[in-house]
Coordinates of C-alpha atoms and ligand atoms in Angstrom, one line a residue:
M1 CA -232.2 56.4 -38.4
Q2 CA -231.2 55.9 -42.0
L3 CA -231.4 52.1 -41.4
A4 CA -234.9 52.3 -40.0
R5 CA -236.1 54.4 -42.9
L6 CA -234.7 52.0 -45.5
S7 CA -235.9 48.9 -43.8
R8 CA -239.5 50.1 -43.5
P9 CA -240.8 48.1 -46.6
F10 CA -239.5 44.9 -45.0
W11 CA -241.0 45.1 -41.5
R12 CA -243.2 48.1 -41.4
G13 CA -243.5 49.9 -38.1
G14 CA -240.1 49.3 -36.6
T15 CA -236.4 48.5 -37.0
F16 CA -235.1 45.2 -37.9
R17 CA -234.3 44.4 -34.3
T18 CA -237.9 44.9 -33.1
W19 CA -239.2 43.0 -36.1
A20 CA -236.9 40.1 -35.5
T21 CA -237.7 40.0 -31.8
R22 CA -241.4 39.9 -32.6
C23 CA -240.8 37.2 -35.2
W24 CA -238.8 34.9 -32.9
R25 CA -241.3 35.4 -30.1
R26 CA -244.2 34.4 -32.3
S27 CA -242.3 31.5 -33.7
W28 CA -241.9 29.9 -30.2
V29 CA -245.6 30.0 -29.7
N30 CA -246.7 29.2 -33.2
E31 CA -249.2 26.4 -33.7
A32 CA -248.0 25.3 -37.1
R33 CA -247.2 21.6 -37.3
P34 CA -243.4 21.1 -36.9
L35 CA -241.8 19.8 -40.0
G36 CA -240.9 16.2 -40.1
A37 CA -243.4 15.1 -37.4
M38 CA -240.2 14.9 -35.5
S39 CA -239.1 11.9 -33.6
P40 CA -238.2 12.8 -30.0
S41 CA -234.5 12.5 -30.7
A42 CA -234.5 14.6 -33.9
G43 CA -232.8 17.9 -33.3
A44 CA -233.1 21.2 -35.2
G45 CA -230.2 20.1 -37.3
T46 CA -232.4 17.8 -39.5
N47 CA -235.5 19.9 -39.3
L48 CA -236.0 22.0 -42.4
K49 CA -238.1 24.6 -40.8
E50 CA -235.7 25.2 -37.9
V51 CA -232.7 25.3 -40.3
F52 CA -234.5 27.8 -42.5
R53 CA -235.6 29.9 -39.5
E54 CA -231.9 30.4 -38.7
K55 CA -231.2 31.7 -42.2
I56 CA -233.7 34.5 -42.1
E57 CA -232.1 37.0 -39.8
P58 CA -228.7 37.1 -41.5
M59 CA -230.3 37.4 -44.9
H60 CA -232.5 40.2 -43.7
K61 CA -229.5 42.0 -42.3
Q62 CA -227.7 41.6 -45.5
V63 CA -230.6 43.0 -47.5
V64 CA -230.9 46.0 -45.2
E65 CA -227.2 46.7 -45.4
L66 CA -227.2 46.4 -49.2
R67 CA -230.2 48.7 -49.5
E68 CA -228.6 51.2 -47.2
K69 CA -225.3 51.1 -49.1
Y70 CA -226.5 50.7 -52.7
G71 CA -230.2 51.6 -52.5
E72 CA -229.9 54.5 -54.9
E73 CA -227.6 52.8 -57.4
V74 CA -229.1 51.9 -60.8
L75 CA -229.4 48.1 -61.3
G76 CA -230.7 48.2 -64.9
T77 CA -232.4 50.5 -67.4
C78 CA -235.3 49.9 -69.7
T79 CA -235.3 51.2 -73.3
V80 CA -238.4 51.8 -75.4
S81 CA -237.5 48.6 -77.4
Q82 CA -237.2 46.6 -74.2
A83 CA -240.6 47.9 -73.0
Y84 CA -242.2 46.7 -76.3
G85 CA -239.9 43.6 -76.4
G86 CA -240.9 41.6 -73.4
M87 CA -238.6 43.4 -71.0
R88 CA -235.7 41.2 -72.2
S89 CA -232.6 41.6 -70.0
V90 CA -234.1 44.4 -67.8
K91 CA -232.6 43.8 -64.4
C92 CA -235.4 44.8 -62.0
M93 CA -236.0 42.0 -59.6
T94 CA -234.2 39.8 -57.0
Y95 CA -234.6 36.1 -56.8
E96 CA -232.6 34.0 -54.4
T97 CA -232.8 30.4 -55.3
S98 CA -231.1 30.3 -58.7
L99 CA -229.2 32.4 -61.2
L100 CA -228.9 31.9 -65.0
D101 CA -225.8 32.8 -66.8
P102 CA -226.3 33.3 -70.5
E103 CA -223.2 31.3 -71.4
E104 CA -222.9 28.8 -68.6
G105 CA -226.6 28.1 -67.8
I106 CA -228.4 27.6 -64.5
R107 CA -226.8 27.5 -61.1
F108 CA -228.9 26.4 -58.1
R109 CA -227.7 28.3 -55.1
G110 CA -224.3 28.7 -56.9
Y111 CA -224.1 25.0 -57.9
S112 CA -224.1 23.9 -61.6
I113 CA -226.1 20.9 -62.6
P114 CA -223.0 18.6 -62.7
E115 CA -222.0 19.9 -59.2
C116 CA -225.6 19.1 -57.9
Q117 CA -225.3 15.7 -59.5
K118 CA -222.1 15.1 -57.6
L119 CA -222.9 16.7 -54.2
L120 CA -226.6 16.2 -53.5
P121 CA -227.7 13.0 -51.7
K122 CA -228.8 10.1 -53.9
A123 CA -231.2 7.2 -53.4
K124 CA -229.8 4.3 -51.4
P125 CA -228.0 2.0 -52.3
D126 CA -226.9 2.8 -55.8
G127 CA -228.8 5.9 -57.1
A128 CA -226.8 8.1 -59.4
E129 CA -229.1 11.1 -59.7
P130 CA -229.8 13.7 -56.9
L131 CA -233.0 13.2 -54.8
P132 CA -235.5 16.0 -55.6
E133 CA -236.1 16.6 -51.9
S134 CA -232.4 17.3 -51.5
L135 CA -232.6 20.0 -54.2
F136 CA -235.6 21.6 -52.4
W137 CA -233.5 21.7 -49.2
L138 CA -230.6 23.3 -51.1
L139 CA -232.9 25.9 -52.9
L140 CA -234.5 26.9 -49.6
T141 CA -231.6 27.0 -47.3
G142 CA -228.6 27.4 -49.6
D143 CA -227.0 24.4 -47.9
V144 CA -226.2 20.9 -49.4
P145 CA -228.2 18.7 -47.0
T146 CA -227.0 15.6 -45.2
D147 CA -228.5 12.2 -45.7
A148 CA -230.3 12.6 -42.3
Q149 CA -231.8 15.9 -43.3
V150 CA -233.1 14.6 -46.5
A151 CA -234.5 11.5 -44.8
Q152 CA -236.4 13.6 -42.3
L153 CA -237.8 15.8 -45.1
Q154 CA -238.9 12.7 -47.0
E155 CA -240.7 11.4 -44.0
D156 CA -242.5 14.7 -43.5
M157 CA -243.5 14.8 -47.2
R158 CA -244.8 11.2 -47.1
E159 CA -247.1 12.2 -44.2
R160 CA -248.5 15.1 -46.1
A161 CA -248.8 13.2 -49.5
R162 CA -252.3 11.9 -49.5
V163 CA -254.7 13.9 -51.7
P164 CA -258.2 14.3 -50.1
A165 CA -260.6 11.7 -51.6
D166 CA -263.1 14.3 -52.7
V167 CA -260.5 16.2 -54.7
L168 CA -259.6 12.9 -56.5
K169 CA -263.2 12.3 -57.2
I170 CA -263.5 15.7 -58.9
L171 CA -260.4 14.9 -60.9
D172 CA -261.9 11.5 -61.9
S173 CA -265.1 13.2 -63.1
M174 CA -263.3 15.8 -65.4
P175 CA -263.8 15.5 -69.2
H176 CA -260.4 14.0 -69.7
E177 CA -260.5 13.8 -73.5
Q178 CA -261.5 17.5 -73.9
L179 CA -259.5 19.0 -71.0
H180 CA -255.7 19.3 -71.6
P181 CA -253.7 17.7 -68.8
M182 CA -252.3 21.1 -67.8
S183 CA -255.9 22.5 -67.4
Q184 CA -256.7 19.5 -65.2
F185 CA -253.4 20.1 -63.2
A186 CA -254.1 23.8 -62.6
A187 CA -257.7 23.0 -61.6
A188 CA -256.5 20.4 -59.2
I189 CA -254.1 22.8 -57.5
N190 CA -256.9 25.3 -57.0
L191 CA -259.0 22.5 -55.6
L192 CA -256.3 21.7 -53.0
Q193 CA -256.3 25.4 -52.0
R194 CA -259.1 25.0 -49.5
E195 CA -256.5 23.6 -47.1
S196 CA -254.2 26.5 -47.4
A197 CA -252.5 27.3 -44.1
M198 CA -251.6 30.8 -45.4
A199 CA -255.1 31.7 -46.4
A200 CA -256.4 30.4 -43.0
A201 CA -253.8 32.3 -41.1
Y202 CA -254.4 35.5 -43.0
A203 CA -258.2 35.2 -42.4
N204 CA -257.4 34.8 -38.7
G205 CA -255.3 37.9 -38.6
A206 CA -251.8 36.4 -38.5
N207 CA -248.9 38.8 -38.1
K208 CA -246.9 39.5 -41.2
S209 CA -243.8 38.2 -39.5
S210 CA -245.3 34.7 -39.5
Y211 CA -246.3 34.6 -43.1
W212 CA -243.3 32.6 -44.1
E213 CA -244.2 29.8 -41.8
H214 CA -247.6 29.3 -43.3
C215 CA -246.2 29.7 -46.7
L216 CA -243.6 26.9 -46.0
E217 CA -246.4 24.8 -44.6
D218 CA -248.4 25.1 -47.8
A219 CA -245.3 24.7 -50.0
L220 CA -244.4 21.4 -48.4
T221 CA -248.0 20.0 -48.5
L222 CA -248.5 21.1 -52.1
I223 CA -245.2 19.6 -53.3
A224 CA -245.9 16.4 -51.4
R225 CA -249.3 16.0 -53.1
L226 CA -248.3 16.9 -56.6
P227 CA -247.1 13.4 -57.6
E228 CA -250.4 11.8 -56.7
V229 CA -252.3 14.6 -58.5
A230 CA -250.1 14.4 -61.6
A231 CA -250.4 10.6 -61.7
R232 CA -254.1 10.7 -61.3
I233 CA -254.4 12.9 -64.3
Y234 CA -252.2 10.6 -66.3
R235 CA -254.0 7.4 -65.4
N236 CA -257.4 9.0 -65.9
T237 CA -256.6 10.6 -69.3
F238 CA -254.6 7.8 -70.9
H239 CA -255.2 4.5 -68.9
G240 CA -258.9 4.4 -68.4
G241 CA -258.8 5.5 -64.8
K242 CA -256.8 2.5 -63.5
H243 CA -254.8 3.8 -60.6
V244 CA -251.9 2.5 -58.6
P245 CA -253.1 2.7 -55.0
P246 CA -250.6 4.9 -53.0
G247 CA -250.9 2.3 -50.2
Q248 CA -249.1 -0.2 -52.4
L249 CA -246.0 1.9 -53.0
G250 CA -243.8 -0.1 -50.7
D251 CA -240.3 1.5 -50.4
A252 CA -241.0 4.4 -52.8
H253 CA -239.6 6.8 -50.3
D254 CA -238.5 9.7 -52.6
M255 CA -240.5 12.0 -54.7
G256 CA -239.0 10.7 -58.0
K257 CA -239.7 7.0 -57.3
R258 CA -243.1 7.8 -55.9
L259 CA -244.0 9.7 -59.0
A260 CA -242.7 6.9 -61.3
R261 CA -244.6 4.2 -59.5
L262 CA -247.9 6.2 -59.3
L263 CA -247.7 6.8 -63.0
G264 CA -247.5 3.0 -63.4
F265 CA -243.8 2.5 -64.3
E266 CA -241.7 -0.1 -62.5
S267 CA -238.2 0.2 -63.9
P268 CA -235.5 1.5 -61.6
E269 CA -234.0 3.4 -64.6
F270 CA -237.3 5.3 -64.9
D271 CA -237.1 6.2 -61.2
E272 CA -233.7 7.7 -61.9
L273 CA -235.0 9.5 -64.9
M274 CA -237.8 11.0 -62.8
R275 CA -235.2 12.1 -60.1
L276 CA -233.1 13.8 -62.8
Y277 CA -236.1 15.3 -64.5
L278 CA -237.5 16.8 -61.2
V279 CA -234.2 18.3 -60.3
I280 CA -233.2 19.9 -63.6
H281 CA -236.6 21.5 -64.4
A282 CA -237.1 22.9 -60.9
D283 CA -235.9 26.5 -61.2
H284 CA -234.5 28.9 -63.8
E285 CA -234.1 32.2 -61.9
G286 CA -237.0 34.6 -61.5
G287 CA -237.9 36.2 -64.8
N288 CA -239.3 33.2 -66.7
V289 CA -243.0 33.1 -67.2
S290 CA -243.9 30.4 -64.6
A291 CA -241.5 31.6 -61.8
H292 CA -242.5 35.3 -62.4
A293 CA -246.2 34.5 -62.4
V294 CA -245.8 32.6 -59.0
R295 CA -243.9 35.6 -57.6
L296 CA -246.3 38.2 -59.0
V297 CA -249.5 36.5 -57.8
G298 CA -247.9 35.6 -54.5
S299 CA -247.0 39.3 -54.0
A300 CA -250.7 40.1 -53.6
L301 CA -250.6 37.6 -50.7
S302 CA -252.7 35.2 -52.7
D303 CA -251.7 31.9 -51.0
P304 CA -249.1 29.5 -52.5
Y305 CA -251.8 27.3 -54.1
M306 CA -253.3 30.3 -56.0
A307 CA -249.8 31.6 -56.9
F308 CA -248.5 28.2 -58.1
A309 CA -251.7 27.6 -60.2
A310 CA -251.0 30.9 -61.9
G311 CA -247.5 29.8 -62.7
M312 CA -248.8 26.5 -64.1
N313 CA -251.1 28.4 -66.5
G314 CA -248.0 30.2 -67.7
L315 CA -246.0 27.1 -68.0
A316 CA -248.7 25.7 -70.3
G317 CA -247.7 28.1 -73.1
P318 CA -245.9 26.6 -76.2
L319 CA -243.1 29.1 -76.0
H320 CA -242.4 28.0 -72.4
G321 CA -243.1 24.6 -70.8
L322 CA -245.5 23.3 -73.4
A323 CA -242.5 23.3 -75.8
N324 CA -241.6 19.7 -74.5
Q325 CA -244.9 18.5 -75.9
E326 CA -244.4 20.4 -79.2
V327 CA -240.9 18.9 -79.6
L328 CA -242.1 15.3 -79.6
R329 CA -244.9 16.1 -82.0
W330 CA -242.5 17.9 -84.2
L331 CA -240.0 14.9 -84.1
V332 CA -242.8 12.5 -85.0
Q333 CA -243.8 14.7 -87.9
L334 CA -240.2 15.0 -89.0
R335 CA -239.9 11.2 -89.1
Q336 CA -243.1 11.0 -91.1
R337 CA -242.0 13.6 -93.6
L338 CA -238.7 11.9 -93.9
G339 CA -240.4 8.7 -94.9
D340 CA -237.9 6.2 -96.5
R341 CA -235.3 8.8 -97.1
P342 CA -232.1 8.5 -95.0
M343 CA -231.5 10.8 -91.9
T344 CA -228.9 12.9 -93.7
T345 CA -227.9 16.5 -93.0
E346 CA -229.3 17.6 -96.4
N347 CA -232.7 15.9 -95.8
L348 CA -233.1 17.2 -92.2
T349 CA -232.0 20.7 -93.3
E350 CA -234.7 20.7 -95.9
L351 CA -237.4 19.7 -93.4
C352 CA -236.3 22.3 -90.8
W353 CA -236.6 25.0 -93.5
Q354 CA -240.1 23.6 -94.3
T355 CA -241.1 24.1 -90.6
L356 CA -239.8 27.7 -90.7
N357 CA -241.4 28.5 -94.0
E358 CA -244.7 27.2 -92.7
G359 CA -244.4 30.1 -90.2
H360 CA -243.5 27.9 -87.1
V361 CA -240.7 28.0 -84.6
I362 CA -238.5 25.0 -84.3
P363 CA -239.5 23.8 -80.8
G364 CA -236.7 23.1 -78.3
F365 CA -234.3 25.5 -79.8
G366 CA -233.5 29.1 -78.7
H367 CA -233.9 30.8 -75.3
A368 CA -234.7 34.3 -74.0
V369 CA -231.5 34.4 -71.8
L370 CA -229.2 31.4 -72.7
R371 CA -226.7 31.9 -75.5
K372 CA -225.2 28.4 -75.4
T373 CA -226.4 24.8 -75.2
D374 CA -228.6 24.5 -72.2
P375 CA -226.8 22.4 -69.5
R376 CA -230.2 20.8 -68.8
Y377 CA -230.1 19.5 -72.4
T378 CA -226.6 18.2 -71.8
A379 CA -227.6 16.4 -68.6
Q380 CA -230.4 14.6 -70.4
R381 CA -228.1 13.8 -73.3
Q382 CA -225.6 12.2 -70.9
F383 CA -228.5 10.1 -69.4
A384 CA -229.4 9.0 -73.0
L385 CA -225.9 8.1 -73.8
K386 CA -225.7 6.0 -70.7
H387 CA -229.1 4.3 -70.9
L388 CA -230.4 4.4 -74.5
P389 CA -227.6 5.2 -76.9
H390 CA -229.1 3.2 -79.8
D391 CA -232.7 4.5 -79.6
D392 CA -233.9 5.8 -83.0
M393 CA -235.4 8.9 -81.6
F394 CA -232.3 9.7 -79.6
Q395 CA -230.3 9.3 -82.9
L396 CA -232.6 11.8 -84.5
V397 CA -232.2 14.3 -81.7
S398 CA -228.5 13.9 -81.8
K399 CA -228.4 14.6 -85.6
L400 CA -230.7 17.6 -85.1
Y401 CA -228.1 19.0 -82.7
E402 CA -225.7 19.2 -85.7
V403 CA -228.3 20.5 -88.2
V404 CA -230.8 23.0 -86.5
P405 CA -228.3 25.5 -85.2
Q406 CA -226.9 26.0 -88.7
V407 CA -230.4 26.4 -90.1
L408 CA -231.4 28.9 -87.5
E409 CA -228.1 30.8 -87.9
A410 CA -228.7 30.9 -91.7
Q411 CA -232.2 32.3 -91.0
G412 CA -230.5 35.1 -89.3
K413 CA -232.9 36.4 -86.6
V414 CA -232.5 34.0 -83.7
K415 CA -230.3 35.2 -80.8
N416 CA -229.6 31.7 -79.6
P417 CA -229.6 28.8 -82.1
W418 CA -228.7 26.1 -79.5
P419 CA -231.1 23.5 -78.0
N420 CA -232.9 24.1 -74.7
V421 CA -234.1 21.6 -72.0
D422 CA -237.3 20.8 -73.9
Q423 CA -235.5 19.4 -76.9
H424 CA -234.5 16.3 -75.0
S425 CA -237.0 15.5 -72.3
G426 CA -239.7 13.9 -74.5
V427 CA -237.2 11.5 -76.1
L428 CA -236.2 10.0 -72.8
L429 CA -239.9 9.7 -71.6
Q430 CA -241.0 8.0 -74.8
Y431 CA -238.2 5.5 -74.6
Y432 CA -239.5 4.2 -71.3
G433 CA -243.1 4.1 -72.6
L434 CA -244.5 7.5 -71.5
R435 CA -245.5 8.4 -75.1
E436 CA -248.4 10.8 -74.5
S437 CA -246.7 14.1 -75.2
Q438 CA -249.7 16.2 -74.2
Y439 CA -248.9 15.1 -70.7
Y440 CA -245.2 16.1 -70.6
T441 CA -245.7 19.7 -69.3
V442 CA -247.5 18.3 -66.2
L443 CA -244.2 16.6 -65.2
F444 CA -242.4 19.9 -65.8
G445 CA -245.0 21.5 -63.5
V446 CA -244.4 19.0 -60.7
S447 CA -240.7 19.8 -60.9
R448 CA -241.2 23.6 -61.0
S449 CA -243.0 23.5 -57.6
L450 CA -239.6 22.8 -56.0
G451 CA -238.0 26.1 -57.2
T452 CA -240.9 28.5 -57.4
L453 CA -242.3 27.6 -54.0
A454 CA -238.9 27.7 -52.3
S455 CA -238.5 31.2 -53.7
L456 CA -242.1 32.2 -52.6
V457 CA -241.2 31.2 -49.0
W458 CA -238.2 33.6 -49.2
D459 CA -240.5 36.3 -50.6
R460 CA -242.6 36.1 -47.5
A461 CA -239.7 35.7 -45.1
L462 CA -238.2 38.9 -46.6
G463 CA -241.5 40.6 -46.5
L464 CA -241.3 41.6 -50.1
P465 CA -244.1 44.0 -51.1
L466 CA -246.8 43.9 -53.8
E467 CA -245.3 43.9 -57.3
R468 CA -246.5 46.9 -59.2
P469 CA -244.3 48.1 -62.1
K470 CA -245.3 51.2 -64.0
S471 CA -246.7 50.9 -67.6
V472 CA -247.1 53.7 -70.2
T473 CA -249.2 54.0 -73.4
T474 CA -247.8 54.3 -76.9
E475 CA -249.3 57.8 -76.8
W476 CA -247.3 58.6 -73.7
I477 CA -244.1 57.4 -75.4
R478 CA -244.7 59.5 -78.5
E479 CA -245.5 62.6 -76.4
H480 CA -242.7 62.1 -73.9
F481 CA -239.9 61.6 -76.4
H482 CA -241.3 64.1 -78.9
K483 CA -240.6 66.8 -76.2
Q484 CA -237.0 65.5 -75.6
P485 CA -234.1 66.3 -77.9
M486 CA -233.1 63.1 -79.8
K487 CA -229.6 61.7 -79.1
A488 CA -227.1 62.6 -81.8
Ligands
AMX1 N1 -237.3 28.7 -84.3 C1 -237.6 29.7 -85.1 N2 -237.6 31.0 -84.8 C2 -237.1 31.3 -83.6 C3 -236.7 30.3 -82.7 C4 -236.8 29.0 -83.0 N3 -236.5 28.0 -82.2 N4 -236.3 30.9 -81.6 C5 -236.4 32.3 -81.8 N5 -236.9 32.5 -83.0 C6 -237.3 33.7 -83.6 C7 -238.3 34.5 -82.8 O1 -239.6 34.0 -83.0 C8 -238.1 35.9 -83.2 O2 -238.8 36.0 -84.4 P1 -239.6 37.4 -84.7 O3 -238.6 38.5 -84.7 O4 -240.2 37.1 -86.1 O5 -240.6 37.5 -83.7 C9 -236.6 36.0 -83.4 O6 -236.2 34.6 -83.7 C10 -235.8 36.5 -82.3 O7 -236.1 35.8 -81.1 P2 -235.1 35.6 -79.9 O8 -234.8 37.0 -79.4 O9 -233.9 34.8 -80.4 O10 -235.9 34.8 -78.9 P3 -236.9 35.3 -77.8 O11 -236.2 35.7 -76.6 O12 -237.9 36.2 -78.4 O13 -237.8 33.9 -77.5 C11 -238.1 31.6 -77.2 C12 -237.2 32.8 -76.8 C13 -237.7 30.4 -76.3 C14 -239.5 31.9 -77.0 C15 -237.8 31.2 -78.7 O14 -236.4 30.9 -78.8 C16 -238.7 30.1 -79.2 O15 -239.8 30.4 -79.6 N6 -238.1 28.8 -79.1 C17 -239.0 27.7 -79.5 C18 -239.9 27.3 -78.4 C19 -239.2 26.7 -77.2 O16 -238.3 25.9 -77.4 N7 -239.5 27.2 -76.0 C20 -239.0 26.6 -74.7 C21 -238.0 27.5 -74.1 C22 -237.5 27.0 -72.8 C23 -238.6 26.9 -71.8 O17 -239.1 28.0 -71.3 N8 -239.0 25.8 -71.3

């Protein structure tokens, strides 16, 4: 009885058992295209949808048990300062795909970035960075995939990858010089939305228990199409609309290489950089602006395209994903201001103070949660040490690693003076010739689809409800606390 009452928000109108039975029954007769356009011999073991389906029941069960046992326990509190202060550190949501530790940094399903680099499948024959598709598999299922599982997912993604011609035509006709690449990107995602399986299923009266299937369908199609969309925006905006025809991609089987080639880059090192880039930017638990926007908008049952477009508008803010663009602009300005003077600690310290005194933040440093150097920064630094140790810009970034934390600590208000992911990404991209910094956040966005959409599929699989926290006015706070005795 107690179990049934607690489980109501997850599968209204019944116990878990009746909900699950309905769910399995529907899934046997569902009309959604099976993942992987399976070859006759391929079993459920390499089919992402079937592997994921098996994860749902145990996870549901766990959530029900936890809610039954701890449902009335307090997870976090919110002070007046936190309510005014961007809700920093308020524990008030769950998010399954990744968890951020302030000291250690991100873990994807429990695996640190170095562990992912070691364990996840790589490109054959000699790739050193994890394949982005393997990270999506890990984020969705919690399992490190086998080579065969990744190969089948790649095959499925390739079949979904072509962007409809009329969408490309609209992208080609946009005012590229006036419209920021992130505006073009968000618009493109909304244009693709007309093919949403989730929106169509909802309109046709689909049962709530099947939402995750349509959501997964949309997630896979959208992720598969983003490389072509992103490359189209890049070539239109910065290369006079000369495109690499997707039909000529040859053996570009994985998302990283495909993206690299569509952007117009040929070097195998750049393929590896794209793989690393897509993996490390994918997910950063649930409270950051882009992930939370996707979760929030998706909770209204807006389809994954609508939800992801909302997240991309959030990523486009300079305090979030746009920081990677701002970092490169700032580094270029720093070099100009330095002129003929040597790159000494004293000279760089002076220029950092100049930035602060002009009323600007130093982009690429600080974080709302992290309190140490971002492991995503460290992963990129290691890539630079391996491939471009003598690059001028890398030397500057390395030197700033010594200088900026001291300046920010001396300023005295920053909670974390250490570099974040955005401090390093532009330096790597410009080294290989991708110098148009206004474009960088689009690459961040392609990567973030892997984490935020995997999480969105879980939201629908768990039947999470509409998000609707309570807000109060300043007047309410004044009145409410006025009536309460103050703490001694
Ligand atoms: N340079 C100068 N001042 C900074 C700073 C920086 N890099 N980072 C924080 N501060 C300031 C804040 O603006 C705030 O000042 P205020 O009291 O006058 O408003 C004060 O220090 C305290 O801020 P905080 O509690 O340490 O950080 P936060 O949680 O409010 O903000 C963040 C976090 C990332 C927005 C902030 O560190 C920042 O603006 N960094 C630069 C932009 C950046 O790199 N963003 C990318 C973050 C990673 C990502 O999302 N991709």
